[in-house]
PDB file of C-alpha atoms in Angstrom:
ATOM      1  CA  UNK A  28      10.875  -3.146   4.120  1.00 90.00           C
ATOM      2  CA  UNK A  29       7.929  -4.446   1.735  1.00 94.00           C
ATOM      3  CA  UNK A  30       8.538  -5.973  -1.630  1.00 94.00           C
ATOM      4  CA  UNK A  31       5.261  -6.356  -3.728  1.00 94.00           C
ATOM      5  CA  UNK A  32       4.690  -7.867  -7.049  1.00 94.00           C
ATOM      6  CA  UNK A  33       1.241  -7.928  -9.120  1.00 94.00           C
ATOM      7  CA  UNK A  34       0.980 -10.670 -11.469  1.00 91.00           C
ATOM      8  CA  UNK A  35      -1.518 -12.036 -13.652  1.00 89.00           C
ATOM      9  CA  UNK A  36      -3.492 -15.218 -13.053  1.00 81.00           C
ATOM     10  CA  UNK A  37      -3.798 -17.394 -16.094  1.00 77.00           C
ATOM     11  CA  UNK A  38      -7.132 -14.814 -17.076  1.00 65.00           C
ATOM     12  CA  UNK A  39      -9.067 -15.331 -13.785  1.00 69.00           C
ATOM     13  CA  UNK A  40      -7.227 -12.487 -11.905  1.00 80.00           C
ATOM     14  CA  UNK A  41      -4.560 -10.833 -10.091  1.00 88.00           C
ATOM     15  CA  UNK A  42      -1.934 -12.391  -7.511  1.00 91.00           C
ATOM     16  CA  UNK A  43      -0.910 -10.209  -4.854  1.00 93.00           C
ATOM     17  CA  UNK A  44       2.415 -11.552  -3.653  1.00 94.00           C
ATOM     18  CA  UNK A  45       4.725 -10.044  -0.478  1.00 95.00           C
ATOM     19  CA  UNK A  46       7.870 -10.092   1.203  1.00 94.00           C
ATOM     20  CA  UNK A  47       7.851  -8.440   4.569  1.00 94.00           C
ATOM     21  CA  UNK A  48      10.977  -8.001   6.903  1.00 92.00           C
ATOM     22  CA  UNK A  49      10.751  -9.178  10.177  1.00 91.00           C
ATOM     23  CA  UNK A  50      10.579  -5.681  11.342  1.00 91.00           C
ATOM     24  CA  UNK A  51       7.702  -4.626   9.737  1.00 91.00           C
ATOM     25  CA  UNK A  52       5.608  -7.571  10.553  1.00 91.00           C
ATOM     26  CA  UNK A  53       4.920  -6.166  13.869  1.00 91.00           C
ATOM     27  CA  UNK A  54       2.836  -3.620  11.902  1.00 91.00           C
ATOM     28  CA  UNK A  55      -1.269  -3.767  12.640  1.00 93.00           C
ATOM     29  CA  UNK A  56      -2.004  -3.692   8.813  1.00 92.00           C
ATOM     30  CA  UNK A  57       0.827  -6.204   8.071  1.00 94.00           C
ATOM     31  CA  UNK A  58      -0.392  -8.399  10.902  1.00 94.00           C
ATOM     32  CA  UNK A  59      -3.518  -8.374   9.141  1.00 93.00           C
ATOM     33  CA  UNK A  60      -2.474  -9.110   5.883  1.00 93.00           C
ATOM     34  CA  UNK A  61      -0.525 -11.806   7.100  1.00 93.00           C
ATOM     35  CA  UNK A  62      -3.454 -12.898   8.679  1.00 94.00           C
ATOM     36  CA  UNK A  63      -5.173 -13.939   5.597  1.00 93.00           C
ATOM     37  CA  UNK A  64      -2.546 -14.298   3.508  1.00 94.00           C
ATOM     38  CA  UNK A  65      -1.414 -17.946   2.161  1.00 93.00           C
ATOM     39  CA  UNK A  66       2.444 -18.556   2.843  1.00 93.00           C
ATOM     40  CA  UNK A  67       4.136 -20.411  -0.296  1.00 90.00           C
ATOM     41  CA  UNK A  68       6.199 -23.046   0.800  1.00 88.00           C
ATOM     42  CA  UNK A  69       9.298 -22.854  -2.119  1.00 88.00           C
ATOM     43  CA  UNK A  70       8.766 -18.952  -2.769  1.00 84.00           C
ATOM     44  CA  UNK A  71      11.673 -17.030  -0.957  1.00 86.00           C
ATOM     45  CA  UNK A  72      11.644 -13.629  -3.084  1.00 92.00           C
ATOM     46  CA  UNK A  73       7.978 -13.161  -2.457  1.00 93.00           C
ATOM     47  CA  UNK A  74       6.151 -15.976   0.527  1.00 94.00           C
ATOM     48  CA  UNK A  75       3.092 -14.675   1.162  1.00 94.00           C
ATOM     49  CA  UNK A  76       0.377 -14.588  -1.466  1.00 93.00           C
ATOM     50  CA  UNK A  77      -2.144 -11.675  -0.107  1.00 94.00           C
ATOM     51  CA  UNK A  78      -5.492 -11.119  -1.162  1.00 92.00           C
ATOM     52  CA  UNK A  79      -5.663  -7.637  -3.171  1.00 91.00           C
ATOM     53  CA  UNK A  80      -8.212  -5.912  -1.050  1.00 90.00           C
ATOM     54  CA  UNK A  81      -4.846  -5.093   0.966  1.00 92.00           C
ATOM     55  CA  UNK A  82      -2.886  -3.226  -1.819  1.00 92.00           C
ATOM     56  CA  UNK A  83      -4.078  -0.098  -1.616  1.00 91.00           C
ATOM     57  CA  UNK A  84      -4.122   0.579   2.648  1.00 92.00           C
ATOM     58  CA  UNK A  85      -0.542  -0.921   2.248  1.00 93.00           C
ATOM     59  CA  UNK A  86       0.530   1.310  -0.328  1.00 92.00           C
ATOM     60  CA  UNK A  87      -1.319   4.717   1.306  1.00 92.00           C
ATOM     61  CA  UNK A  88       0.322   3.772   4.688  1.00 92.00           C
ATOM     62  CA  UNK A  89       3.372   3.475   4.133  1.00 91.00           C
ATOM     63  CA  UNK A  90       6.179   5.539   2.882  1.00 90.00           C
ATOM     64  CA  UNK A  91       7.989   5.138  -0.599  1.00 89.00           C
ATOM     65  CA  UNK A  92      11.056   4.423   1.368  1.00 91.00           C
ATOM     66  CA  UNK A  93       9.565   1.129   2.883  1.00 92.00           C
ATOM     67  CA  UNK A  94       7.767  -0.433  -0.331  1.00 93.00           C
ATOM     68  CA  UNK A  95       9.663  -1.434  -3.328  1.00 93.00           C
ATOM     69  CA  UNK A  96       7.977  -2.627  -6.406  1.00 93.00           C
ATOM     70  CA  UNK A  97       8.926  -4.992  -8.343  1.00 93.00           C
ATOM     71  CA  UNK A  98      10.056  -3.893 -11.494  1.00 92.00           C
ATOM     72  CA  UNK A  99       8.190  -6.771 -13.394  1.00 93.00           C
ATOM     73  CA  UNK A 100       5.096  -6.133 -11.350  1.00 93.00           C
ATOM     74  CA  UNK A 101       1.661  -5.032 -13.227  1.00 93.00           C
ATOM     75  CA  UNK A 102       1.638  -1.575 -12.344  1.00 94.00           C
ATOM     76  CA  UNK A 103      -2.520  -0.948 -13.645  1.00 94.00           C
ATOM     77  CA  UNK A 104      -5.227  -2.764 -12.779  1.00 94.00           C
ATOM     78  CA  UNK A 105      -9.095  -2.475 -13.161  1.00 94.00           C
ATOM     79  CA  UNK A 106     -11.365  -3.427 -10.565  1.00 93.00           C
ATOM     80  CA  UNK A 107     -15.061  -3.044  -9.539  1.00 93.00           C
ATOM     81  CA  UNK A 108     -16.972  -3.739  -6.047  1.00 91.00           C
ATOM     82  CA  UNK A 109     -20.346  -5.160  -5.636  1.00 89.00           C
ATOM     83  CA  UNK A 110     -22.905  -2.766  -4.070  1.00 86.00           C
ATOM     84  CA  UNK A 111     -22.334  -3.405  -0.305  1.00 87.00           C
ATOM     85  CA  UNK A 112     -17.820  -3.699  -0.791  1.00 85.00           C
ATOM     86  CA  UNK A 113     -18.004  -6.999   0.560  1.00 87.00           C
ATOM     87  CA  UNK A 114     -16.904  -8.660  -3.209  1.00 90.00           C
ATOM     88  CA  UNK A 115     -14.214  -7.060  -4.730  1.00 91.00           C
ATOM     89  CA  UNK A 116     -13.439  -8.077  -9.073  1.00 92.00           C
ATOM     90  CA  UNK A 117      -9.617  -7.843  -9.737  1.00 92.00           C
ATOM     91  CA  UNK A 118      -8.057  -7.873 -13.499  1.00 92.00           C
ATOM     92  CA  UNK A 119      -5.533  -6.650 -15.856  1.00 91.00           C
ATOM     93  CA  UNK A 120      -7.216  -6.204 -18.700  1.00 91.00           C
ATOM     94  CA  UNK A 121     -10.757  -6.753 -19.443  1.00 90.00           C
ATOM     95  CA  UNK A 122     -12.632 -10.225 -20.767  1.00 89.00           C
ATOM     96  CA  UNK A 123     -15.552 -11.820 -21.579  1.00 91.00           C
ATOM     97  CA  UNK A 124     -15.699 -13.489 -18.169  1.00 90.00           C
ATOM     98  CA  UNK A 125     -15.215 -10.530 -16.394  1.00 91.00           C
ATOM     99  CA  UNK A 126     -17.914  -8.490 -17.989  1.00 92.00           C
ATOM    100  CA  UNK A 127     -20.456 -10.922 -17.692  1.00 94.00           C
ATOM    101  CA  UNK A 128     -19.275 -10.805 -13.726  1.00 93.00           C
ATOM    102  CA  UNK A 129     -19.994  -7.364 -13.898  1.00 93.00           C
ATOM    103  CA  UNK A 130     -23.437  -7.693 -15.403  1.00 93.00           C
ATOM    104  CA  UNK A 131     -24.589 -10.146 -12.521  1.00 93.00           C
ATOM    105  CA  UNK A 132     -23.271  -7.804  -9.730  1.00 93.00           C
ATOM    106  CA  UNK A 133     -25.547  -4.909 -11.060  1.00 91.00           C
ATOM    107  CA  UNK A 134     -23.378  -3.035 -13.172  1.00 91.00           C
ATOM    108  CA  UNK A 135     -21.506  -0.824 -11.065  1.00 94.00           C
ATOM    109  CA  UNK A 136     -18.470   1.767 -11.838  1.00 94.00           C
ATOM    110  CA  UNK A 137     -15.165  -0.024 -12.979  1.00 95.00           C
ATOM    111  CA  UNK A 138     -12.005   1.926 -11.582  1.00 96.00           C
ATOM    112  CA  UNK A 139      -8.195   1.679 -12.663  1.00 96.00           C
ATOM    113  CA  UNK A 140      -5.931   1.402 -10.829  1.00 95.00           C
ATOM    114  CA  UNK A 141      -2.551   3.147 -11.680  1.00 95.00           C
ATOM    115  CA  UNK A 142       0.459   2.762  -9.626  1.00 94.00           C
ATOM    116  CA  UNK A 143       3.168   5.298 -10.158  1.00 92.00           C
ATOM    117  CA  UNK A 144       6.405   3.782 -10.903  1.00 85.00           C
ATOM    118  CA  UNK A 145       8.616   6.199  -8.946  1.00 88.00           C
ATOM    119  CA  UNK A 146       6.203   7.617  -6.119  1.00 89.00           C
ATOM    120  CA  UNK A 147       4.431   3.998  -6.087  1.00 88.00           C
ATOM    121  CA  UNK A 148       1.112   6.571  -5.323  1.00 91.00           C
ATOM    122  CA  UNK A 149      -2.320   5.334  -6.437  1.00 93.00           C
ATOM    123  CA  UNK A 150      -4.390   6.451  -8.685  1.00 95.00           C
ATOM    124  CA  UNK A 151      -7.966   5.717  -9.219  1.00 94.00           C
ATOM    125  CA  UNK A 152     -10.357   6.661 -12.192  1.00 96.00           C
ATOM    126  CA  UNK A 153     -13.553   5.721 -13.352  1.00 96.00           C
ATOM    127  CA  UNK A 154     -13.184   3.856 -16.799  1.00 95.00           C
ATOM    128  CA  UNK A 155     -16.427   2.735 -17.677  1.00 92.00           C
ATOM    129  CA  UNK A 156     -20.102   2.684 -16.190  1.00 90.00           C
ATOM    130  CA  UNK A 157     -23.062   2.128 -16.974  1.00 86.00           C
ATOM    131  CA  UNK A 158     -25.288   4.386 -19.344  1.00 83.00           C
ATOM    132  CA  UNK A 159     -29.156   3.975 -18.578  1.00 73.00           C
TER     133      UNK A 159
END
């Protein structure tokens, strides 16, 4: 079983945090994820702190029966990738900081990112792009 929970980052962000059974760590995704994930020390109801690029091969490859959500978790986010997909921008809602981000990166399509609260399927939609 995999517990997830999305939480905001004082404005810079989005945390990514994970429990994972011992079972499913013998997973090749979760072995990956765990890979570059950062294990917190005191956290026992979610130790790992994953970087968000994982979210969304977690959530496709896996069945509703083996993720559970938190029910505090963020359940929308908005993100955008610089041209090549090597950076990707994760938020809640949209700031200063992250627009001018967006600017320097060349201005490419922001997405959000809806998880359903009872499927937990994703949904992505353009939001806002450019206009030349």
């Amino acid at each position: 079983m995999i517990r997830i929970r999305l939480d905001n980052f004082k404005n810079q962000g989005m945390i990514f945090k994970m429990f994972v059974d011992e079972e499913t760590k013998e997973n090749r995704i979760i072995k990956r994820c765990l890979l570059e994930a950062k294990v917190l020390k005191n956290a026992k109801q979610y130790p790992y702190n994953v970087p968000m690029k994982y979210l969304i091969p977690i959530m496709k490859n896996f069945s509703s029966d083996e993720i559970k959500v938190d029910k505090r978790s963020l359940l929308e986010f908005l993100e955008f990738s610089d041209e090549y997909d090597e950076n990707f921008y994760y938020i809640h809602k949209a700031n200063a900081n992250y627009m001018k981000k967006w600017r320097e990166v060349g201005c490419p399509k922001i997405y959000k990112v809806i998880i359903d609260s009872l499927t937990y399927k994703i949904s992505k939609e353009v939001v806002f792009e450019r206009l030349i």
